[in-house]
Structures are given as C-alpha cells and as structure tokens.
PDB file of C-alpha atoms in Angstrom:
ATOM      1  CA  MET A1096      48.023 147.948  94.731  1.00 57.00           C
ATOM      2  CA  LYS A1097      50.290 146.882  97.470  1.00 61.00           C
ATOM      3  CA  ALA A1098      53.441 148.858  98.300  1.00 60.00           C
ATOM      4  CA  PRO A1099      56.742 146.974  97.909  1.00 58.00           C
ATOM      5  CA  SER A1100      58.219 145.655 101.097  1.00 58.00           C
ATOM      6  CA  PRO A1101      61.270 147.563 102.357  1.00 54.00           C
ATOM      7  CA  TYR A1102      63.067 144.229 102.745  1.00 53.00           C
ATOM      8  CA  SER A1103      62.670 143.330  99.064  1.00 58.00           C
ATOM      9  CA  ILE A1104      64.083 146.712  98.008  1.00 58.00           C
ATOM     10  CA  VAL A1105      67.068 146.306 100.340  1.00 60.00           C
ATOM     11  CA  ASN A1106      67.646 142.747  99.169  1.00 72.00           C
ATOM     12  CA  SER A1107      67.535 143.651  95.477  1.00 74.00           C
ATOM     13  CA  LYS A1108      69.801 146.667  96.039  1.00 77.00           C
ATOM     14  CA  SER A1109      72.313 144.589  98.006  1.00 78.00           C
ATOM     15  CA  ILE A1110      72.320 141.886  95.334  1.00 82.00           C
ATOM     16  CA  VAL A1111      72.979 144.474  92.620  1.00 79.00           C
ATOM     17  CA  LEU A1112      75.704 146.054  94.757  1.00 80.00           C
ATOM     18  CA  ILE A1113      77.390 142.663  95.361  1.00 83.00           C
ATOM     19  CA  VAL A1114      77.283 141.849  91.631  1.00 80.00           C
ATOM     20  CA  ILE A1115      78.852 145.226  90.776  1.00 81.00           C
ATOM     21  CA  ILE A1116      81.608 144.743  93.382  1.00 79.00           C
ATOM     22  CA  PHE A1117      82.494 141.288  92.035  1.00 75.00           C
ATOM     23  CA  TRP A1118      82.397 142.582  88.456  1.00 71.00           C
ATOM     24  CA  LEU A1119      84.754 145.452  89.304  1.00 70.00           C
ATOM     25  CA  ALA A1120      87.084 143.160  91.252  1.00 67.00           C
ATOM     26  CA  GLY A1121      87.182 140.722  88.338  1.00 63.00           C
ATOM     27  CA  CYS A1122      88.040 143.502  85.913  1.00 57.00           C
ATOM     28  CA  SER A1123      90.677 145.068  88.120  1.00 55.00           C
ATOM     29  CA  SER A1124      94.321 144.717  87.260  1.00 54.00           C
ATOM     30  CA  MET A1125      95.092 143.811  90.854  1.00 53.00           C
ATOM     31  CA  PHE A1126      95.223 140.121  89.904  1.00 56.00           C
ATOM     32  CA  ASP A1127      97.365 140.501  86.762  1.00 68.00           C
ATOM     33  CA  LYS A1128     100.925 139.380  87.308  1.00 71.00           C
ATOM     34  CA  HIS A1129     104.128 138.587  85.485  1.00 72.00           C
ATOM     35  CA  ILE A1130     106.275 135.722  86.763  1.00 73.00           C
ATOM     36  CA  GLU A1131     109.977 135.664  85.921  1.00 74.00           C
ATOM     37  CA  TYR A1132     111.713 132.286  86.163  1.00 71.00           C
ATOM     38  CA  GLY A1133     115.367 131.395  86.632  1.00 72.00           C
ATOM     39  CA  ILE A1134     117.203 128.098  86.048  1.00 69.00           C
ATOM     40  CA  VAL A1135     117.902 125.902  89.074  1.00 70.00           C
ATOM     41  CA  GLU A1136     121.640 125.090  89.315  1.00 75.00           C
ATOM     42  CA  PRO A1137     122.914 122.439  91.729  1.00 76.00           C
ATOM     43  CA  ASP A1138     125.816 123.313  94.008  1.00 85.00           C
ATOM     44  CA  ASN A1139     128.066 120.490  92.820  1.00 90.00           C
ATOM     45  CA  TYR A1140     128.081 117.780  90.182  1.00 91.00           C
ATOM     46  CA  PRO A1141     129.389 114.334  91.183  1.00 93.00           C
ATOM     47  CA  VAL A1142     131.097 111.965  88.751  1.00 95.00           C
ATOM     48  CA  ILE A1143     129.853 108.383  89.062  1.00 95.00           C
ATOM     49  CA  LYS A1144     132.167 105.573  87.961  1.00 97.00           C
ATOM     50  CA  ALA A1145     131.376 101.954  87.101  1.00 97.00           C
ATOM     51  CA  ILE A1146     133.345  98.937  85.908  1.00 97.00           C
ATOM     52  CA  GLY A1147     132.004  96.009  83.905  1.00 96.00           C
ATOM     53  CA  TYR A1148     133.707  92.627  83.473  1.00 96.00           C
ATOM     54  CA  ALA A1149     133.240  89.788  80.964  1.00 95.00           C
ATOM     55  CA  PRO A1150     135.224  86.547  80.535  1.00 95.00           C
ATOM     56  CA  LEU A1151     136.832  86.217  77.091  1.00 92.00           C
ATOM     57  CA  SER A1152     136.904  82.421  76.831  1.00 90.00           C
ATOM     58  CA  ALA A1153     133.217  81.998  77.765  1.00 90.00           C
ATOM     59  CA  GLN A1154     131.976  84.203  74.904  1.00 90.00           C
ATOM     60  CA  PRO A1155     130.389  82.645  71.804  1.00 91.00           C
ATOM     61  CA  GLY A1156     132.346  83.025  68.575  1.00 88.00           C
ATOM     62  CA  SER A1157     134.434  81.021  66.135  1.00 90.00           C
ATOM     63  CA  SER A1158     137.568  83.145  66.465  1.00 91.00           C
ATOM     64  CA  ASP A1159     139.422  84.974  69.219  1.00 88.00           C
ATOM     65  CA  ALA A1160     138.560  88.314  67.578  1.00 90.00           C
ATOM     66  CA  GLN A1161     134.816  87.547  67.727  1.00 93.00           C
ATOM     67  CA  LYS A1162     135.104  86.465  71.362  1.00 91.00           C
ATOM     68  CA  MET A1163     136.979  89.675  72.173  1.00 92.00           C
ATOM     69  CA  LEU A1164     134.281  91.827  70.519  1.00 93.00           C
ATOM     70  CA  MET A1165     131.537  89.972  72.387  1.00 93.00           C
ATOM     71  CA  ALA A1166     133.411  90.362  75.678  1.00 94.00           C
ATOM     72  CA  LEU A1167     133.820  94.080  74.931  1.00 94.00           C
ATOM     73  CA  LYS A1168     130.047  94.459  74.421  1.00 95.00           C
ATOM     74  CA  VAL A1169     129.180  92.412  77.505  1.00 94.00           C
ATOM     75  CA  SER A1170     131.622  94.295  79.739  1.00 96.00           C
ATOM     76  CA  LYS A1171     130.222  97.612  78.494  1.00 96.00           C
ATOM     77  CA  LEU A1172     126.645  96.472  79.211  1.00 95.00           C
ATOM     78  CA  GLU A1173     127.690  95.307  82.681  1.00 95.00           C
ATOM     79  CA  ALA A1174     129.241  98.722  83.354  1.00 96.00           C
ATOM     80  CA  TYR A1175     126.035 100.443  82.213  1.00 96.00           C
ATOM     81  CA  ARG A1176     124.036  98.131  84.493  1.00 95.00           C
ATOM     82  CA  GLU A1177     126.253  99.125  87.410  1.00 95.00           C
ATOM     83  CA  LEU A1178     125.736 102.825  86.587  1.00 95.00           C
ATOM     84  CA  ALA A1179     121.963 102.280  86.505  1.00 95.00           C
ATOM     85  CA  GLU A1180     122.165 100.561  89.908  1.00 94.00           C
ATOM     86  CA  GLN A1181     123.983 103.563  91.350  1.00 93.00           C
ATOM     87  CA  VAL A1182     121.616 106.120  89.809  1.00 92.00           C
ATOM     88  CA  TYR A1183     118.226 104.379  90.122  1.00 92.00           C
ATOM     89  CA  GLY A1184     118.774 101.668  92.704  1.00 92.00           C
ATOM     90  CA  GLN A1185     118.051  97.984  92.487  1.00 90.00           C
ATOM     91  CA  SER A1186     114.765  96.146  92.938  1.00 90.00           C
ATOM     92  CA  LEU A1187     115.078  92.906  94.885  1.00 88.00           C
ATOM     93  CA  SER A1188     112.562  90.129  95.434  1.00 90.00           C
ATOM     94  CA  ALA A1189     113.169  86.980  97.435  1.00 89.00           C
ATOM     95  CA  ASP A1190     111.354  83.661  97.758  1.00 88.00           C
ATOM     96  CA  MET A1191     111.917  80.938 100.304  1.00 87.00           C
ATOM     97  CA  THR A1192     110.147  77.653 100.943  1.00 89.00           C
ATOM     98  CA  VAL A1193     110.490  76.017 104.349  1.00 86.00           C
ATOM     99  CA  LYS A1194     109.455  72.425 105.057  1.00 84.00           C
ATOM    100  CA  GLY A1195     109.967  70.845 108.441  1.00 81.00           C
ATOM    101  CA  ALA A1196     112.038  73.829 109.645  1.00 80.00           C
ATOM    102  CA  ILE A1197     114.469  73.248 106.759  1.00 84.00           C
ATOM    103  CA  ALA A1198     114.876  75.662 103.848  1.00 81.00           C
ATOM    104  CA  GLN A1199     113.835  73.800 100.689  1.00 83.00           C
ATOM    105  CA  ASN A1200     114.037  76.532  98.092  1.00 84.00           C
ATOM    106  CA  ASP A1201     115.709  79.901  98.469  1.00 84.00           C
ATOM    107  CA  GLY A1202     115.652  82.359  95.562  1.00 89.00           C
ATOM    108  CA  LEU A1203     116.684  85.951  95.037  1.00 87.00           C
ATOM    109  CA  LYS A1204     115.866  88.045  91.981  1.00 90.00           C
ATOM    110  CA  SER A1205     117.416  91.391  91.169  1.00 90.00           C
ATOM    111  CA  GLN A1206     116.185  93.933  88.622  1.00 91.00           C
ATOM    112  CA  VAL A1207     117.501  97.286  87.464  1.00 92.00           C
ATOM    113  CA  LYS A1208     115.560  99.730  85.290  1.00 92.00           C
ATOM    114  CA  GLY A1209     116.737 103.084  84.077  1.00 91.00           C
ATOM    115  CA  LEU A1210     117.941 105.252  81.238  1.00 91.00           C
ATOM    116  CA  ILE A1211     121.577 106.346  81.288  1.00 92.00           C
ATOM    117  CA  ARG A1212     122.503 109.304  79.091  1.00 89.00           C
ATOM    118  CA  GLY A1213     125.843 111.013  78.853  1.00 90.00           C
ATOM    119  CA  ALA A1214     128.068 108.182  80.095  1.00 95.00           C
ATOM    120  CA  ARG A1215     131.595 108.085  78.716  1.00 96.00           C
ATOM    121  CA  VAL A1216     133.820 105.054  78.192  1.00 96.00           C
ATOM    122  CA  VAL A1217     137.032 105.839  80.077  1.00 97.00           C
ATOM    123  CA  LYS A1218     138.855 102.746  78.841  1.00 97.00           C
ATOM    124  CA  SER A1219     138.383  99.137  77.780  1.00 95.00           C
ATOM    125  CA  TYR A1220     141.118  96.566  78.225  1.00 95.00           C
ATOM    126  CA  ALA A1221     141.810  92.880  78.733  1.00 92.00           C
ATOM    127  CA  VAL A1222     143.341  91.549  81.943  1.00 91.00           C
ATOM    128  CA  GLY A1223     144.137  87.872  81.517  1.00 92.00           C
ATOM    129  CA  ASP A1224     140.947  86.106  80.421  1.00 93.00           C
ATOM    130  CA  THR A1225     138.682  88.996  81.491  1.00 95.00           C
ATOM    131  CA  TYR A1226     137.687  92.040  79.453  1.00 95.00           C
ATOM    132  CA  THR A1227     137.103  95.190  81.488  1.00 97.00           C
ATOM    133  CA  THR A1228     135.281  98.406  80.587  1.00 97.00           C
ATOM    134  CA  GLU A1229     135.365 101.522  82.764  1.00 98.00           C
ATOM    135  CA  LEU A1230     132.581 104.092  82.427  1.00 97.00           C
ATOM    136  CA  GLU A1231     131.997 107.430  84.080  1.00 97.00           C
ATOM    137  CA  LEU A1232     128.886 109.527  84.307  1.00 95.00           C
ATOM    138  CA  ASP A1233     129.578 113.221  84.838  1.00 94.00           C
ATOM    139  CA  MET A1234     126.415 114.655  86.347  1.00 91.00           C
ATOM    140  CA  LYS A1235     127.264 118.105  84.927  1.00 90.00           C
ATOM    141  CA  ARG A1236     126.937 116.605  81.448  1.00 91.00           C
ATOM    142  CA  VAL A1237     123.705 114.850  82.453  1.00 88.00           C
ATOM    143  CA  HIS A1238     122.383 118.162  83.798  1.00 83.00           C
ATOM    144  CA  ASP A1239     123.263 119.932  80.546  1.00 85.00           C
ATOM    145  CA  LEU A1240     121.492 117.208  78.529  1.00 85.00           C
ATOM    146  CA  TYR A1241     118.482 117.489  80.836  1.00 81.00           C
ATOM    147  CA  ILE A1242     118.325 121.280  80.516  1.00 78.00           C
ATOM    148  CA  THR A1243     118.111 121.009  76.715  1.00 78.00           C
ATOM    149  CA  GLN A1244     115.013 118.790  76.984  1.00 78.00           C
ATOM    150  CA  VAL A1245     113.194 120.007  80.089  1.00 75.00           C
ATOM    151  CA  LYS A1246     113.493 123.536  81.346  1.00 70.00           C
ATOM    152  CA  PRO A1247     113.527 123.284  85.168  1.00 66.00           C
ATOM    153  CA  ARG A1248     112.558 126.617  86.635  1.00 70.00           C
ATOM    154  CA  LYS A1249     112.269 128.432  89.884  1.00 73.00           C
ATOM    155  CA  VAL A1250     110.319 131.620  90.466  1.00 73.00           C
ATOM    156  CA  LYS A1251     112.775 134.488  90.257  1.00 75.00           C
ATOM    157  CA  ARG A1252     110.422 137.436  90.617  1.00 76.00           C
ATOM    158  CA  VAL A1253     106.674 138.089  90.541  1.00 75.00           C
ATOM    159  CA  THR A1254     105.460 141.521  89.467  1.00 74.00           C
ATOM    160  CA  TYR A1255     101.837 142.526  90.033  1.00 71.00           C
ATOM    161  CA  TYR A1256     100.400 145.313  87.933  1.00 69.00           C
TER     162      TYR A1256
END
C-alpha cells in the first residue's frame, strides 16, 4: 500500500478549512442589519397656474346655455392641457417639403401627455365672447396625494447587529 501524498492531505485539509470559514461567516450575525427609512420632504412647493380659453359663439348647442356649458368644459380642458405642458413638457414634431428651393409643405404637430391630479379651479368667467377658466396646481397637495400612494423613502439609519 502506498502512503498518501503530503500534498493531498494539505489540500483536503485546506479545502475543509475554507468550507468551515465560509460556513461560519455565512452564519455570523455580522451581515444582519436593520434599515430605518425617513420620508423625503422637498424644501419648497411651487404653485403652478394655467388659464384656458374657449369662444362662446363657436360652441355647438341649440341655446346660449348649452353653448356656455360647452365653452366652460372646453376652457377647463384647455387649462388642464396648459398645466400638463408646464409639468410634463410638450412633444413637437415638424415636417417640411422643399421643391426647387421653395417650401412646399410645412407642418408642425404638438402633443402633450400627462396625468394631472390635485388641480383646483380658481375661477371660471366669461369675458365678452370668450369663456375663461383659471386653474392652479399646488405642488404641496400633489406631494401629499403622491405620499398616500407611493412611499418615497431615504435611508435614515442602518444598524448592524
């Protein structure tokens, strides 16, 4: 019978030792931690204002009352569109056709997408043939609405034990 090589004994002992070290490190409480979060508060809350306009006489309807209600709705939607432009921005795309160094067709398309929550109608009124609606968006109110749905957090303290 052949005697075991000293290298194989050292290798098997070192492998067992490495496995034990990793097992003990994995079971140690050195990697257990408790993270405490706090709410992120902005320094200031701006108030964004927007105005929407709609012509009374151009609205569909058989009576002046129906035209006024339609103008009220349209002016409110226009004000919301303006708020969305201020909050989310506006997407623009342009097309132009040139023939013989002369512009043949020039087009511009604008698009706004967004969700506005928490806006408040300040006032709606008619000025001549135009209906006007004023809206404001208090970002403090938007923040409060956001906090109720999504809990933004920052790490306040980490405790290892």
